[in-house]
Amino acid sequence: MMRAWLGAVALALVSGCGPSSPPSRAPAPERSSHPTPAEPREINLDDESPPDAESTAAVQRMLQRVARARGLPIKRTVPGKVLDRDTMLRRIRETVEQDTPKDALVAQGEFLAALDVVPAEYDFVAGAFALLGGRIAGFYDPDDGAMYLADDLGEAEAEETLAHELAHALADQTFPLAPMVEYAPGAGDRLSAVHAVIEGDATSAMLDVTLGSAFQMTEEQVRFAFVASTAMSDVGQKTPRAITSSLITPYTDGFAFIQALRRRGDWPAVDEVWRAMPETTEQLLHVDKLLAREPAEVVAPPVLGALAQQGYRVLVDDVVGEQGLRILLEDVGSRAQARDGAAGWGGDRFMVAAREEGAKRLFVVAFRLRMDTAADAAEVAELFERKYGKGCRERDTLGPVAWGVRGRDIAFVAGPYERDGGRPRARGQCAEAVTWLGEVWQAAPPDGEAGRARAGR
């Protein structure tokens, strides 16, 4: 399903069917080694042609199979087209640029760079599109209600992709998708949760169609299939871990969530969630918190302090969320450590600001994190210390990074640094960063006086 946005912490080129087709078999090799594609070549339209009866019939046959498995009605036919990858990626890129403010895209990359999650010189947007371009097999577009399929797929991969994407089409006909995934400032964590539900639903339905039951594969097997498929590609091997993880996570976390619901009440239980989507990735990752509708704590955006008088303006402030925090922590500790550390998430807010200086652009980044307990904060602080050291550390490229923990709160600031093409350059030192961190702490409500009591804590 193809409407694009970039997630709060890293890539979620939403609402696309991203890393190859959702695999129900062994991971496919790099695409260049595929033999000449076999059937189905029934959908044989170029991007400009109207669908013909034969191609629509091919899609409709799969739509009927998916409808029987998923238990949703077919309300209208879905036209189908085959596109070459360049055309497909161009269409996706245009959608991203139309739906998401340019500064929001820039800010996502700067946030990751400032936290040392991607290399200082990494082109976040270009890298994300390169990864997606090598892995995408097809997408359903809710804007025109059409199914788009890559032109170099073998029979098995085409079947899986059609089943997955037509599950999106069926969902769209009952629960309109476009309003759910529309970009909204400050809604990154909620959109990440919605994205995961959408992709998890389609992955589970696809496995029902292709394997007879999604319960033929465990959540860990599905995760391994996605990870292995991406890692086997040349572009996947060159892409920072956090970016590949963010592309895969909506499918793997979403699948685990949908399977947990299906164990409780099969597809009717899933349909109930479509009518009231999770508000946070915490609710996505913990079904009990969804059922309790446990809200996040409200955390105010970090202040600019004296930087505001220097001409900095906020490009974006948003929420990382439990899922995003886990991805960040995976860059430091093991998968289990990251999962356990992020599980104590209570709420957060990050901010990216910039100022213009001729052809140069200067950036600063701040992040406020509130955990459920002081012990939870100490667990995350231990991982932060591994990565950023104690107190403040100066960097030649991305400027100083200063952070600290107080009770169950963590605050982090980075920069300023400048970009003028090529390698970024530090424009600040620890003295300024520590002063700014103090301003962030001063503006933050004391521990326990903001937000809400966490259920069961």
Short mmCIF file of C-alpha atoms in Angstrom, two decimals:
data_model
loop_
_atom_site.label_atom_id
_atom_site.label_comp_id
_atom_site.label_asym_id
_atom_site.label_seq_id
_atom_site.Cartn_x
_atom_site.Cartn_y
_atom_site.Cartn_z
CA MET A 1 0.00 0.00 0.00
CA MET A 2 1.69 3.13 -1.20
CA ARG A 3 1.44 6.45 0.55
CA ALA A 4 4.77 7.62 1.90
CA TRP A 5 5.98 9.34 5.03
CA LEU A 6 9.19 9.15 6.97
CA GLY A 7 8.81 7.85 10.48
CA ALA A 8 9.78 9.79 13.56
CA VAL A 9 13.03 8.02 14.11
CA ALA A 10 13.88 6.39 10.85
CA LEU A 11 12.52 5.18 7.62
CA ALA A 12 8.99 4.05 7.20
CA LEU A 13 8.20 4.69 3.59
CA VAL A 14 4.58 4.32 4.25
CA SER A 15 2.33 2.83 3.40
CA GLY A 16 4.21 0.77 0.93
CA CYS A 17 4.79 -2.87 0.55
CA GLY A 18 8.45 -2.46 1.13
CA PRO A 19 11.13 -5.10 1.47
CA SER A 20 10.58 -7.39 -1.47
CA SER A 21 7.37 -9.33 -1.19
CA PRO A 22 6.51 -10.47 2.34
CA PRO A 23 8.29 -13.83 2.26
CA SER A 24 6.41 -17.05 2.89
CA ARG A 25 9.24 -19.10 1.46
CA ALA A 26 13.02 -18.97 1.69
CA PRO A 27 14.42 -15.47 1.04
CA ALA A 28 14.88 -14.69 -2.63
CA PRO A 29 18.39 -14.03 -3.96
CA GLU A 30 19.46 -10.66 -5.31
CA ARG A 31 17.12 -9.69 -8.14
CA SER A 32 19.80 -9.58 -10.78
CA SER A 33 20.15 -13.35 -10.42
CA HIS A 34 16.48 -14.06 -11.10
CA PRO A 35 15.73 -16.02 -14.23
CA THR A 36 13.35 -14.61 -16.76
CA PRO A 37 10.09 -14.16 -14.84
CA ALA A 38 7.47 -16.82 -15.30
CA GLU A 39 3.72 -16.44 -14.89
CA PRO A 40 1.80 -14.43 -13.97
CA ARG A 41 2.43 -12.08 -16.83
CA GLU A 42 -1.34 -11.60 -17.10
CA ILE A 43 -1.12 -8.00 -15.88
CA ASN A 44 0.71 -6.47 -18.78
CA LEU A 45 -0.07 -2.77 -18.79
CA ASP A 46 2.21 0.21 -18.91
CA ASP A 47 1.73 3.09 -16.49
CA GLU A 48 -0.26 5.21 -18.92
CA SER A 49 -2.67 2.60 -20.26
CA PRO A 50 -6.11 1.93 -18.82
CA PRO A 51 -6.52 -1.57 -17.40
CA ASP A 52 -8.00 -4.12 -19.76
CA ALA A 53 -10.44 -6.90 -18.99
CA GLU A 54 -7.79 -9.64 -18.87
CA SER A 55 -5.56 -7.90 -16.33
CA THR A 56 -8.49 -6.86 -14.16
CA ALA A 57 -9.71 -10.46 -14.18
CA ALA A 58 -6.29 -11.69 -12.99
CA VAL A 59 -6.31 -9.30 -10.06
CA GLN A 60 -9.94 -10.08 -9.33
CA ARG A 61 -9.22 -13.80 -9.05
CA MET A 62 -6.59 -13.16 -6.39
CA LEU A 63 -8.85 -10.60 -4.74
CA GLN A 64 -11.48 -13.30 -4.31
CA ARG A 65 -8.95 -15.65 -2.73
CA VAL A 66 -7.81 -12.97 -0.32
CA ALA A 67 -11.38 -11.99 0.52
CA ARG A 68 -12.22 -15.57 1.47
CA ALA A 69 -9.15 -15.82 3.69
CA ARG A 70 -9.42 -12.36 5.23
CA GLY A 71 -13.21 -12.28 5.67
CA LEU A 72 -13.73 -8.84 4.16
CA PRO A 73 -16.19 -8.07 1.34
CA ILE A 74 -15.18 -7.06 -2.18
CA LYS A 75 -16.90 -3.75 -2.83
CA ARG A 76 -15.24 -2.89 -6.14
CA THR A 77 -12.76 -4.32 -8.62
CA VAL A 78 -9.09 -3.34 -8.43
CA PRO A 79 -7.32 -2.42 -11.68
CA GLY A 80 -3.81 -3.81 -12.08
CA LYS A 81 -0.66 -2.58 -13.79
CA VAL A 82 2.90 -3.84 -14.19
CA LEU A 83 5.67 -1.24 -13.91
CA ASP A 84 9.43 -1.34 -14.27
CA ARG A 85 11.27 -0.56 -11.05
CA ASP A 86 12.45 2.88 -12.11
CA THR A 87 8.90 3.97 -12.87
CA MET A 88 7.62 2.41 -9.66
CA LEU A 89 10.25 4.15 -7.53
CA ARG A 90 9.65 7.45 -9.30
CA ARG A 91 5.96 7.22 -8.49
CA ILE A 92 6.77 6.45 -4.84
CA ARG A 93 9.20 9.33 -4.62
CA GLU A 94 6.65 11.73 -6.06
CA THR A 95 4.15 10.57 -3.46
CA VAL A 96 6.64 11.16 -0.65
CA GLU A 97 7.44 14.65 -1.89
CA GLN A 98 3.79 15.55 -2.28
CA ASP A 99 2.67 14.19 1.08
CA THR A 100 5.55 15.13 3.37
CA PRO A 101 7.09 18.59 3.93
CA LYS A 102 10.68 18.74 2.72
CA ASP A 103 11.92 20.03 6.07
CA ALA A 104 10.35 17.03 7.79
CA LEU A 105 12.35 14.68 5.57
CA VAL A 106 15.55 16.63 6.20
CA ALA A 107 14.93 16.67 9.95
CA GLN A 108 14.51 12.90 10.16
CA GLY A 109 17.95 12.39 8.67
CA GLU A 110 19.55 15.02 10.90
CA PHE A 111 18.04 13.43 14.01
CA LEU A 112 19.58 10.08 13.12
CA ALA A 113 22.93 11.62 12.25
CA ALA A 114 23.08 13.72 15.44
CA LEU A 115 22.48 10.58 17.52
CA ASP A 116 25.27 8.75 15.64
CA VAL A 117 22.78 6.21 14.30
CA VAL A 118 23.78 6.85 10.67
CA PRO A 119 27.16 8.14 9.42
CA ALA A 120 27.57 11.91 9.46
CA GLU A 121 27.73 12.10 5.65
CA TYR A 122 24.95 9.59 4.97
CA ASP A 123 22.26 10.91 2.61
CA PHE A 124 19.22 9.72 4.52
CA VAL A 125 16.55 10.28 1.87
CA ALA A 126 18.63 8.99 -1.06
CA GLY A 127 19.75 5.96 0.94
CA ALA A 128 16.22 5.15 2.00
CA PHE A 129 14.95 5.28 -1.57
CA ALA A 130 17.87 3.16 -2.77
CA LEU A 131 17.00 0.49 -0.21
CA LEU A 132 13.32 0.59 -1.05
CA GLY A 133 13.98 0.61 -4.79
CA GLY A 134 15.94 -2.62 -4.57
CA ARG A 135 13.37 -4.43 -2.43
CA ILE A 136 9.90 -3.27 -3.41
CA ALA A 137 7.86 -5.80 -5.35
CA GLY A 138 4.55 -3.99 -5.68
CA PHE A 139 2.08 -1.70 -3.99
CA TYR A 140 -1.57 -0.85 -3.73
CA ASP A 141 -2.30 2.87 -4.07
CA PRO A 142 -5.38 4.06 -2.14
CA ASP A 143 -5.34 7.31 -4.14
CA ASP A 144 -6.41 5.58 -7.36
CA GLY A 145 -7.44 2.19 -5.98
CA ALA A 146 -5.02 0.39 -8.33
CA MET A 147 -2.57 -2.50 -7.88
CA TYR A 148 0.99 -1.98 -9.18
CA LEU A 149 3.35 -4.92 -9.65
CA ALA A 150 7.07 -4.93 -10.51
CA ASP A 151 7.84 -6.32 -13.95
CA ASP A 152 10.69 -8.65 -12.93
CA LEU A 153 8.97 -11.00 -10.50
CA GLY A 154 8.85 -14.75 -10.71
CA GLU A 155 5.55 -16.58 -10.27
CA ALA A 156 5.85 -17.26 -6.53
CA GLU A 157 6.93 -13.74 -5.65
CA ALA A 158 4.22 -12.21 -7.82
CA GLU A 159 1.60 -14.39 -6.10
CA GLU A 160 2.80 -13.35 -2.64
CA THR A 161 2.94 -9.69 -3.59
CA LEU A 162 -0.53 -9.72 -5.11
CA ALA A 163 -1.95 -11.45 -2.03
CA HIS A 164 -0.31 -8.95 0.30
CA GLU A 165 -1.24 -5.85 -1.66
CA LEU A 166 -4.78 -6.96 -2.38
CA ALA A 167 -5.24 -7.45 1.36
CA HIS A 168 -4.51 -3.70 1.52
CA ALA A 169 -7.08 -3.11 -1.20
CA LEU A 170 -9.75 -5.04 0.70
CA ALA A 171 -8.94 -3.22 3.93
CA ASP A 172 -9.17 0.08 2.08
CA GLN A 173 -12.63 -0.76 0.80
CA THR A 174 -13.92 -1.31 4.35
CA PHE A 175 -11.60 0.90 6.42
CA PRO A 176 -10.40 3.77 4.17
CA LEU A 177 -6.62 3.89 4.43
CA ALA A 178 -5.69 7.33 3.13
CA PRO A 179 -7.00 9.30 6.15
CA MET A 180 -5.25 6.89 8.53
CA VAL A 181 -1.78 7.39 7.05
CA GLU A 182 -1.89 11.06 6.15
CA TYR A 183 1.19 12.91 7.37
CA ALA A 184 0.52 15.07 10.44
CA PRO A 185 3.13 17.08 12.39
CA GLY A 186 3.97 15.47 15.70
CA ALA A 187 2.14 12.24 14.92
CA GLY A 188 5.12 10.06 14.03
CA ASP A 189 4.64 7.44 16.72
CA ARG A 190 0.91 7.10 16.10
CA LEU A 191 1.50 6.80 12.35
CA SER A 192 4.18 4.16 12.96
CA ALA A 193 1.66 2.14 14.97
CA VAL A 194 -1.01 2.47 12.27
CA HIS A 195 1.49 1.55 9.56
CA ALA A 196 2.43 -1.61 11.45
CA VAL A 197 -1.21 -2.66 11.84
CA ILE A 198 -1.78 -2.18 8.12
CA GLU A 199 1.31 -4.17 7.10
CA GLY A 200 0.84 -6.84 9.76
CA ASP A 201 -2.75 -7.42 8.64
CA ALA A 202 -1.68 -7.83 5.01
CA THR A 203 1.23 -10.11 5.90
CA SER A 204 -1.00 -12.39 7.98
CA ALA A 205 -3.66 -12.50 5.25
CA MET A 206 -1.04 -13.19 2.58
CA LEU A 207 0.27 -16.17 4.56
CA ASP A 208 -3.28 -17.47 4.97
CA VAL A 209 -3.58 -17.44 1.18
CA THR A 210 -0.15 -18.79 0.25
CA LEU A 211 0.44 -21.25 3.11
CA GLY A 212 -3.12 -22.08 4.10
CA SER A 213 -2.62 -20.43 7.51
CA ALA A 214 -0.43 -17.63 8.85
CA PHE A 215 0.11 -19.78 11.92
CA GLN A 216 2.32 -22.05 9.80
CA MET A 217 5.08 -19.49 10.45
CA THR A 218 6.13 -18.10 13.82
CA GLU A 219 6.76 -14.41 14.39
CA GLU A 220 10.48 -15.14 14.65
CA GLN A 221 10.50 -17.02 11.35
CA VAL A 222 8.80 -14.10 9.62
CA ARG A 223 11.29 -11.66 11.14
CA PHE A 224 14.22 -13.82 10.03
CA ALA A 225 12.83 -14.07 6.48
CA PHE A 226 12.57 -10.28 6.18
CA VAL A 227 15.99 -9.66 7.72
CA ALA A 228 17.70 -12.30 5.60
CA SER A 229 16.04 -11.15 2.39
CA THR A 230 17.20 -7.57 2.94
CA ALA A 231 20.67 -8.54 4.13
CA MET A 232 21.26 -10.61 0.99
CA SER A 233 20.87 -7.57 -1.24
CA ASP A 234 23.85 -5.38 -2.13
CA VAL A 235 22.05 -2.20 -1.12
CA GLY A 236 20.91 -3.78 2.14
CA GLN A 237 24.50 -4.59 3.07
CA LYS A 238 25.50 -0.95 2.51
CA THR A 239 22.60 0.57 4.41
CA PRO A 240 22.91 1.55 8.09
CA ARG A 241 21.30 -0.97 10.39
CA ALA A 242 18.75 1.49 11.76
CA ILE A 243 17.43 2.23 8.27
CA THR A 244 16.98 -1.41 7.30
CA SER A 245 15.45 -2.14 10.70
CA SER A 246 12.97 0.68 10.26
CA LEU A 247 11.91 -0.61 6.85
CA ILE A 248 11.36 -4.14 8.17
CA THR A 249 9.88 -3.33 11.59
CA PRO A 250 6.34 -2.40 10.46
CA TYR A 251 6.00 -5.86 8.93
CA THR A 252 7.53 -7.85 11.78
CA ASP A 253 6.02 -5.95 14.69
CA GLY A 254 2.74 -5.66 12.82
CA PHE A 255 2.61 -9.38 12.09
CA ALA A 256 3.28 -10.24 15.75
CA PHE A 257 0.51 -7.84 16.80
CA ILE A 258 -2.05 -9.24 14.34
CA GLN A 259 -1.22 -12.82 15.30
CA ALA A 260 -1.71 -11.97 18.97
CA LEU A 261 -5.14 -10.54 18.17
CA ARG A 262 -6.06 -13.52 16.02
CA ARG A 263 -5.22 -15.87 18.87
CA ARG A 264 -7.78 -13.98 20.95
CA GLY A 265 -10.58 -13.77 18.39
CA ASP A 266 -9.26 -14.33 14.84
CA TRP A 267 -10.09 -11.75 12.15
CA PRO A 268 -13.11 -10.23 13.96
CA ALA A 269 -10.73 -9.20 16.77
CA VAL A 270 -8.47 -7.58 14.17
CA ASP A 271 -11.42 -5.74 12.62
CA GLU A 272 -12.22 -4.22 16.00
CA VAL A 273 -8.73 -2.71 16.12
CA TRP A 274 -9.18 -1.26 12.63
CA ARG A 275 -12.12 0.68 14.06
CA ALA A 276 -9.95 2.07 16.89
CA MET A 277 -6.28 2.01 15.91
CA PRO A 278 -3.42 2.06 18.45
CA GLU A 279 -2.37 5.56 19.44
CA THR A 280 1.23 4.60 20.21
CA THR A 281 3.72 1.92 19.23
CA GLU A 282 3.72 0.98 22.92
CA GLN A 283 0.10 -0.14 22.46
CA LEU A 284 1.15 -1.98 19.30
CA LEU A 285 3.96 -3.84 21.07
CA HIS A 286 1.90 -4.70 24.16
CA VAL A 287 -1.63 -5.83 23.37
CA ASP A 288 -2.62 -5.54 27.03
CA LYS A 289 -1.78 -1.84 26.90
CA LEU A 290 -3.88 -1.47 23.77
CA LEU A 291 -6.84 -3.16 25.43
CA ALA A 292 -6.41 -0.86 28.43
CA ARG A 293 -5.91 2.09 26.04
CA GLU A 294 -2.94 3.14 28.17
CA PRO A 295 -1.89 6.58 26.91
CA ALA A 296 1.60 7.95 26.56
CA GLU A 297 2.82 10.59 28.97
CA VAL A 298 2.71 14.04 27.45
CA VAL A 299 6.24 15.40 27.15
CA ALA A 300 6.75 18.99 26.06
CA PRO A 301 9.18 19.61 23.19
CA PRO A 302 12.73 20.54 24.24
CA VAL A 303 13.30 24.29 24.30
CA LEU A 304 15.78 26.12 22.10
CA GLY A 305 16.73 28.48 24.89
CA ALA A 306 19.34 31.03 23.84
CA LEU A 307 19.61 29.37 20.43
CA ALA A 308 16.30 30.96 19.51
CA GLN A 309 17.93 34.38 19.72
CA GLN A 310 20.64 33.15 17.35
CA GLY A 311 18.12 32.59 14.56
CA TYR A 312 17.38 28.87 14.93
CA ARG A 313 13.87 27.77 14.01
CA VAL A 314 12.26 24.43 14.71
CA LEU A 315 11.92 22.23 11.62
CA VAL A 316 10.10 19.40 13.36
CA ASP A 317 9.19 18.20 16.82
CA ASP A 318 7.80 14.69 17.09
CA VAL A 319 7.62 11.51 19.15
CA VAL A 320 10.09 8.64 18.84
CA GLY A 321 7.91 6.11 20.70
CA GLU A 322 8.77 2.72 22.17
CA GLN A 323 9.38 1.13 18.77
CA GLY A 324 11.67 3.96 17.69
CA LEU A 325 13.54 3.91 20.99
CA ARG A 326 14.13 0.18 20.57
CA ILE A 327 15.61 0.78 17.11
CA LEU A 328 17.93 3.45 18.54
CA LEU A 329 19.03 1.20 21.39
CA GLU A 330 19.69 -1.72 19.03
CA ASP A 331 22.56 0.39 17.73
CA VAL A 332 24.21 0.06 21.14
CA GLY A 333 23.14 -3.17 22.81
CA SER A 334 21.78 -6.56 21.86
CA ARG A 335 18.30 -7.01 20.50
CA ALA A 336 17.12 -8.26 23.90
CA GLN A 337 18.72 -5.33 25.74
CA ALA A 338 17.14 -2.86 23.35
CA ARG A 339 13.72 -4.49 23.68
CA ASP A 340 13.88 -4.61 27.47
CA GLY A 341 15.23 -1.08 27.74
CA ALA A 342 12.59 0.38 25.44
CA ALA A 343 9.79 -1.48 27.25
CA GLY A 344 9.99 1.07 30.08
CA TRP A 345 9.12 3.93 27.69
CA GLY A 346 6.61 6.39 29.08
CA GLY A 347 6.72 9.27 26.61
CA ASP A 348 9.16 11.47 24.68
CA ARG A 349 9.62 14.40 22.37
CA PHE A 350 12.47 15.30 20.05
CA MET A 351 13.20 18.49 18.16
CA VAL A 352 15.37 19.39 15.17
CA ALA A 353 16.06 23.08 14.48
CA ALA A 354 18.09 24.91 11.85
CA ARG A 355 19.32 28.34 10.86
CA GLU A 356 20.48 29.64 7.51
CA GLU A 357 23.94 31.15 7.11
CA GLY A 358 24.38 31.99 3.45
CA ALA A 359 24.68 28.71 1.55
CA LYS A 360 25.29 26.86 4.80
CA ARG A 361 22.67 25.40 7.07
CA LEU A 362 23.32 24.88 10.78
CA PHE A 363 21.48 22.21 12.79
CA VAL A 364 20.81 21.42 16.44
CA VAL A 365 18.94 18.42 17.89
CA ALA A 366 17.39 17.79 21.29
CA PHE A 367 15.56 14.78 22.75
CA ARG A 368 13.59 14.42 25.99
CA LEU A 369 12.68 10.95 27.17
CA ARG A 370 10.51 9.98 30.13
CA MET A 371 10.60 6.39 31.32
CA ASP A 372 8.09 4.66 33.59
CA THR A 373 10.46 4.43 36.54
CA ALA A 374 13.88 5.67 37.59
CA ALA A 375 15.13 2.09 37.21
CA ASP A 376 13.90 2.07 33.60
CA ALA A 377 15.71 5.37 32.96
CA ALA A 378 18.91 3.98 34.50
CA GLU A 379 18.70 0.98 32.14
CA VAL A 380 18.52 3.23 29.08
CA ALA A 381 21.15 5.59 30.52
CA GLU A 382 23.59 2.68 30.74
CA LEU A 383 23.21 2.12 26.99
CA PHE A 384 23.47 5.86 26.28
CA GLU A 385 26.71 6.01 28.25
CA ARG A 386 28.20 3.24 26.10
CA LYS A 387 27.49 5.28 22.99
CA TYR A 388 27.92 8.91 24.07
CA GLY A 389 30.16 8.71 27.11
CA LYS A 390 29.49 10.71 30.27
CA GLY A 391 28.41 14.33 30.42
CA CYS A 392 29.53 15.85 27.13
CA ARG A 393 31.64 14.72 24.19
CA GLU A 394 32.86 16.87 21.30
CA ARG A 395 32.79 15.63 17.71
CA ASP A 396 34.58 17.13 14.70
CA THR A 397 31.64 16.65 12.36
CA LEU A 398 28.36 16.82 14.28
CA GLY A 399 29.37 19.05 17.14
CA PRO A 400 29.09 18.36 20.87
CA VAL A 401 26.68 15.86 22.35
CA ALA A 402 25.60 16.33 25.97
CA TRP A 403 23.08 14.33 27.93
CA GLY A 404 22.03 13.44 31.45
CA VAL A 405 19.50 11.52 33.53
CA ARG A 406 17.39 12.79 36.43
CA GLY A 407 15.05 10.36 38.08
CA ARG A 408 13.04 8.82 35.29
CA ASP A 409 13.90 11.53 32.76
CA ILE A 410 16.70 11.65 30.18
CA ALA A 411 17.64 14.77 28.20
CA PHE A 412 19.98 14.89 25.21
CA VAL A 413 21.28 17.75 23.02
CA ALA A 414 23.60 17.76 20.00
CA GLY A 415 25.15 20.45 17.82
CA PRO A 416 25.37 22.96 16.39
CA TYR A 417 26.99 21.70 13.22
CA GLU A 418 26.90 22.98 9.65
CA ARG A 419 26.20 21.40 6.30
CA ASP A 420 27.33 22.96 3.04
CA GLY A 421 27.50 19.89 0.87
CA GLY A 422 30.06 17.23 1.64
CA ARG A 423 31.28 16.57 5.17
CA PRO A 424 29.48 18.34 8.04
CA ARG A 425 31.55 20.47 10.43
CA ALA A 426 31.12 21.15 14.15
CA ARG A 427 30.18 24.71 15.06
CA GLY A 428 29.96 24.41 18.83
CA GLN A 429 31.75 23.12 21.90
CA CYS A 430 30.76 21.39 25.12
CA ALA A 431 30.43 24.63 27.07
CA GLU A 432 27.54 25.76 24.86
CA ALA A 433 25.99 22.30 24.76
CA VAL A 434 26.03 21.95 28.55
CA THR A 435 24.42 25.40 28.86
CA TRP A 436 21.68 24.39 26.43
CA LEU A 437 21.15 21.10 28.25
CA GLY A 438 20.67 23.10 31.45
CA GLU A 439 18.02 25.21 29.72
CA VAL A 440 16.23 22.04 28.57
CA TRP A 441 16.26 20.68 32.13
CA GLN A 442 15.05 23.98 33.56
CA ALA A 443 12.10 24.07 31.19
CA ALA A 444 11.20 20.41 31.80
CA PRO A 445 8.53 19.73 34.47
CA PRO A 446 9.97 18.02 37.56
CA ASP A 447 9.69 14.25 37.59
CA GLY A 448 6.19 13.18 38.57
CA GLU A 449 4.47 16.55 37.99
CA ALA A 450 3.57 15.98 34.33
CA GLY A 451 1.97 13.24 32.31
CA ARG A 452 -0.07 10.56 34.01
CA ALA A 453 0.34 7.57 36.26
CA ARG A 454 1.22 4.50 34.27
CA ALA A 455 -1.14 1.59 34.56
CA GLY A 456 0.28 -1.15 36.75
CA ARG A 457 3.34 0.87 37.74
#
